[in-house]
């Protein structure tokens, strides 16, 4: 690699090291494995940097390399990613009336309550998500990638990204609402009824 | 815009994926529909919660350094075809090769013998094995230098001055030399020390069959990673340089440190 390319690599790729780690962690959920993935990602990125199209999103490019290395690792270990169907957790999106009713009747709309109420449960529910759904959501919410960038990183159509994020949030919302209900939290509608009773 | 349509677009709305027209329509609907506004807040809170609570992991303090170290190592090696040009050690050996080639040309003029032409490199393991088992005896160098002092003088002169390499001649100490063989080829092994590290330079009088018909240089190491070899073969000369107790990483780190 020419020195100008090495300089460009340092400028383009190195600032994303923490983000690549967070992404690797979201994939592997193991700190040691995530760090190995980061090192392998940067080594491969360095070797392939001449194929990187300057001006495009380097972070998404690094994520794509990282994701492919992660999948290669699965293949090497003869371990398969967890690819359970998420259809069961989607709250009847195919039925618009039910979906509307779900939103209107069960929504938890208090930000303060939401943020105070949940802690590690969020991570627990995130781990329940199939890998591809969790990764899409994390790339969106934590890494701030747009749908197209996520599609590029994961090498899937943008419609698939949109669907995964939507289903992942629906799944999380449902789980969080169930948990809140177990804690005795009541929706606004229920509270209003209770207040009326008083 | 209907409630159904707005609800279908809520994730795009939250993730700023809508165009201006759609955003305007969704905003207008949310401003006038309590139910959809409540749903929007509900979904927004899920996003906020993920952002606030999700465990992203924290890289260890040494991760960045480890990545940099691996890249530094990779850079030091460079493309396989060019790696030797980046190493002062190897360039020094190349200088020796040129000098020795000149000697051969001189010999040809004197003796009238035409050396055969061959390009060579060596399979990694083969080279390391052969060099490592070269027959060594008392100091009786004959070729390509007349005496050990001749070899030392040339090396010091070229390393220290003519080549302007970062290798300082005063740091390169000659510990001795002995005749050696590599297959059927005879030669001299110069035992050196650079910054306290053992280092050998081989000069053989001909290219053994094992290295004939190969390219001109290679960069080798044994599987145990404790043996680094660089070799050149051209015309009827064969040189190699062996760092006998350095790992490749240590060797490259030394080069980079200079």
PDB file of N, CA, C and O in Angstrom, chain A residues 131-158:
ATOM      1  N   UNK A 131     -30.199 -12.797  16.145  1.00  0.00           N
ATOM      2  CA  UNK A 131     -29.018 -11.972  15.881  1.00  0.00           C
ATOM      3  C   UNK A 131     -29.262 -10.893  14.826  1.00  0.00           C
ATOM      4  O   UNK A 131     -28.884  -9.734  15.000  1.00  0.00           O
ATOM      5  N   UNK A 132     -29.856 -11.285  13.715  1.00  0.00           N
ATOM      6  CA  UNK A 132     -29.970 -10.330  12.619  1.00  0.00           C
ATOM      7  C   UNK A 132     -30.899  -9.170  12.965  1.00  0.00           C
ATOM      8  O   UNK A 132     -30.717  -8.064  12.474  1.00  0.00           O
ATOM      9  N   UNK A 133     -31.865  -9.397  13.833  1.00  0.00           N
ATOM     10  CA  UNK A 133     -32.763  -8.325  14.243  1.00  0.00           C
ATOM     11  C   UNK A 133     -32.069  -7.409  15.237  1.00  0.00           C
ATOM     12  O   UNK A 133     -32.165  -6.187  15.160  1.00  0.00           O
ATOM     13  N   UNK A 134     -31.394  -8.029  16.193  1.00  0.00           N
ATOM     14  CA  UNK A 134     -30.689  -7.231  17.196  1.00  0.00           C
ATOM     15  C   UNK A 134     -29.611  -6.364  16.557  1.00  0.00           C
ATOM     16  O   UNK A 134     -29.480  -5.179  16.875  1.00  0.00           O
ATOM     17  N   UNK A 135     -28.867  -6.951  15.630  1.00  0.00           N
ATOM     18  CA  UNK A 135     -27.780  -6.204  14.996  1.00  0.00           C
ATOM     19  C   UNK A 135     -28.320  -5.027  14.196  1.00  0.00           C
ATOM     20  O   UNK A 135     -27.785  -3.914  14.250  1.00  0.00           O
ATOM     21  N   UNK A 136     -29.403  -5.238  13.468  1.00  0.00           N
ATOM     22  CA  UNK A 136     -29.980  -4.137  12.687  1.00  0.00           C
ATOM     23  C   UNK A 136     -30.432  -3.013  13.611  1.00  0.00           C
ATOM     24  O   UNK A 136     -30.192  -1.826  13.338  1.00  0.00           O
ATOM     25  N   UNK A 137     -31.057  -3.381  14.714  1.00  0.00           N
ATOM     26  CA  UNK A 137     -31.546  -2.370  15.647  1.00  0.00           C
ATOM     27  C   UNK A 137     -30.392  -1.604  16.283  1.00  0.00           C
ATOM     28  O   UNK A 137     -30.438  -0.379  16.421  1.00  0.00           O
ATOM     29  N   UNK A 138     -29.348  -2.317  16.653  1.00  0.00           N
ATOM     30  CA  UNK A 138     -28.208  -1.656  17.297  1.00  0.00           C
ATOM     31  C   UNK A 138     -27.481  -0.735  16.322  1.00  0.00           C
ATOM     32  O   UNK A 138     -27.061   0.362  16.676  1.00  0.00           O
ATOM     33  N   UNK A 139     -27.347  -1.189  15.086  1.00  0.00           N
ATOM     34  CA  UNK A 139     -26.712  -0.314  14.096  1.00  0.00           C
ATOM     35  C   UNK A 139     -27.513   0.967  13.924  1.00  0.00           C
ATOM     36  O   UNK A 139     -26.951   2.037  13.696  1.00  0.00           O
ATOM     37  N   UNK A 140     -28.816   0.854  14.041  1.00  0.00           N
ATOM     38  CA  UNK A 140     -29.671   2.027  13.882  1.00  0.00           C
ATOM     39  C   UNK A 140     -29.648   2.901  15.130  1.00  0.00           C
ATOM     40  O   UNK A 140     -29.352   4.091  15.057  1.00  0.00           O
ATOM     41  N   UNK A 141     -29.932   2.308  16.267  1.00  0.00           N
ATOM     42  CA  UNK A 141     -30.126   3.107  17.478  1.00  0.00           C
ATOM     43  C   UNK A 141     -28.831   3.505  18.165  1.00  0.00           C
ATOM     44  O   UNK A 141     -28.747   4.574  18.755  1.00  0.00           O
ATOM     45  N   UNK A 142     -27.839   2.638  18.116  1.00  0.00           N
ATOM     46  CA  UNK A 142     -26.601   2.927  18.837  1.00  0.00           C
ATOM     47  C   UNK A 142     -25.504   3.486  17.940  1.00  0.00           C
ATOM     48  O   UNK A 142     -24.730   4.327  18.356  1.00  0.00           O
ATOM     49  N   UNK A 143     -25.431   2.982  16.736  1.00  0.00           N
ATOM     50  CA  UNK A 143     -24.363   3.456  15.855  1.00  0.00           C
ATOM     51  C   UNK A 143     -24.822   4.571  14.932  1.00  0.00           C
ATOM     52  O   UNK A 143     -24.008   5.174  14.235  1.00  0.00           O
ATOM     53  N   UNK A 144     -26.109   4.809  14.875  1.00  0.00           N
ATOM     54  CA  UNK A 144     -26.621   5.942  14.123  1.00  0.00           C
ATOM     55  C   UNK A 144     -26.539   5.797  12.617  1.00  0.00           C
ATOM     56  O   UNK A 144     -26.514   6.807  11.897  1.00  0.00           O
ATOM     57  N   UNK A 145     -26.491   4.559  12.148  1.00  0.00           N
ATOM     58  CA  UNK A 145     -26.459   4.364  10.692  1.00  0.00           C
ATOM     59  C   UNK A 145     -27.871   4.498  10.125  1.00  0.00           C
ATOM     60  O   UNK A 145     -28.855   4.121  10.765  1.00  0.00           O
ATOM     61  N   UNK A 146     -27.953   5.045   8.923  1.00  0.00           N
ATOM     62  CA  UNK A 146     -29.251   5.110   8.256  1.00  0.00           C
ATOM     63  C   UNK A 146     -29.565   3.736   7.661  1.00  0.00           C
ATOM     64  O   UNK A 146     -28.696   2.860   7.605  1.00  0.00           O
ATOM     65  N   UNK A 147     -30.796   3.575   7.226  1.00  0.00           N
ATOM     66  CA  UNK A 147     -31.214   2.255   6.757  1.00  0.00           C
ATOM     67  C   UNK A 147     -30.338   1.771   5.588  1.00  0.00           C
ATOM     68  O   UNK A 147     -30.006   0.588   5.497  1.00  0.00           O
ATOM     69  N   UNK A 148     -30.026   2.677   4.688  1.00  0.00           N
ATOM     70  CA  UNK A 148     -29.230   2.267   3.533  1.00  0.00           C
ATOM     71  C   UNK A 148     -27.831   1.819   3.965  1.00  0.00           C
ATOM     72  O   UNK A 148     -27.275   0.849   3.437  1.00  0.00           O
ATOM     73  N   UNK A 149     -27.252   2.546   4.930  1.00  0.00           N
ATOM     74  CA  UNK A 149     -25.930   2.159   5.420  1.00  0.00           C
ATOM     75  C   UNK A 149     -25.974   0.809   6.118  1.00  0.00           C
ATOM     76  O   UNK A 149     -25.047  -0.004   6.002  1.00  0.00           O
ATOM     77  N   UNK A 150     -27.051   0.567   6.837  1.00  0.00           N
ATOM     78  CA  UNK A 150     -27.203  -0.731   7.496  1.00  0.00           C
ATOM     79  C   UNK A 150     -27.342  -1.826   6.444  1.00  0.00           C
ATOM     80  O   UNK A 150     -26.752  -2.911   6.556  1.00  0.00           O
ATOM     81  N   UNK A 151     -28.132  -1.519   5.411  1.00  0.00           N
ATOM     82  CA  UNK A 151     -28.296  -2.489   4.326  1.00  0.00           C
ATOM     83  C   UNK A 151     -26.949  -2.808   3.684  1.00  0.00           C
ATOM     84  O   UNK A 151     -26.645  -3.970   3.377  1.00  0.00           O
ATOM     85  N   UNK A 152     -26.126  -1.778   3.487  1.00  0.00           N
ATOM     86  CA  UNK A 152     -24.794  -1.989   2.898  1.00  0.00           C
ATOM     87  C   UNK A 152     -23.924  -2.838   3.817  1.00  0.00           C
ATOM     88  O   UNK A 152     -23.194  -3.727   3.366  1.00  0.00           O
ATOM     89  N   UNK A 153     -23.992  -2.519   5.109  1.00  0.00           N
ATOM     90  CA  UNK A 153     -23.143  -3.236   6.064  1.00  0.00           C
ATOM     91  C   UNK A 153     -23.548  -4.701   6.175  1.00  0.00           C
ATOM     92  O   UNK A 153     -22.690  -5.585   6.253  1.00  0.00           O
ATOM     93  N   UNK A 154     -24.847  -4.942   6.188  1.00  0.00           N
ATOM     94  CA  UNK A 154     -25.324  -6.310   6.385  1.00  0.00           C
ATOM     95  C   UNK A 154     -25.549  -7.038   5.070  1.00  0.00           C
ATOM     96  O   UNK A 154     -25.841  -8.242   5.067  1.00  0.00           O
ATOM     97  N   UNK A 155     -25.438  -6.278   3.973  1.00  0.00           N
ATOM     98  CA  UNK A 155     -25.607  -6.854   2.631  1.00  0.00           C
ATOM     99  C   UNK A 155     -26.976  -7.524   2.487  1.00  0.00           C
ATOM    100  O   UNK A 155     -27.089  -8.681   2.092  1.00  0.00           O
ATOM    101  N   UNK A 156     -27.980  -6.740   2.870  1.00  0.00           N
ATOM    102  CA  UNK A 156     -29.367  -7.164   2.689  1.00  0.00           C
ATOM    103  C   UNK A 156     -30.130  -5.993   2.080  1.00  0.00           C
ATOM    104  O   UNK A 156     -29.683  -4.837   2.151  1.00  0.00           O
ATOM    105  N   UNK A 157     -31.292  -6.244   1.471  1.00  0.00           N
ATOM    106  CA  UNK A 157     -32.083  -5.136   0.910  1.00  0.00           C
ATOM    107  C   UNK A 157     -32.544  -4.182   2.006  1.00  0.00           C
ATOM    108  O   UNK A 157     -32.738  -4.590   3.162  1.00  0.00           O
ATOM    109  N   UNK A 158     -32.751  -2.941   1.623  1.00  0.00           N
ATOM    110  CA  UNK A 158     -33.158  -1.933   2.609  1.00  0.00           C
ATOM    111  C   UNK A 158     -34.519  -2.271   3.198  1.00  0.00           C
ATOM    112  O   UNK A 158     -34.803  -1.980   4.359  1.00  0.00           O
TER     113      UNK A 158
END
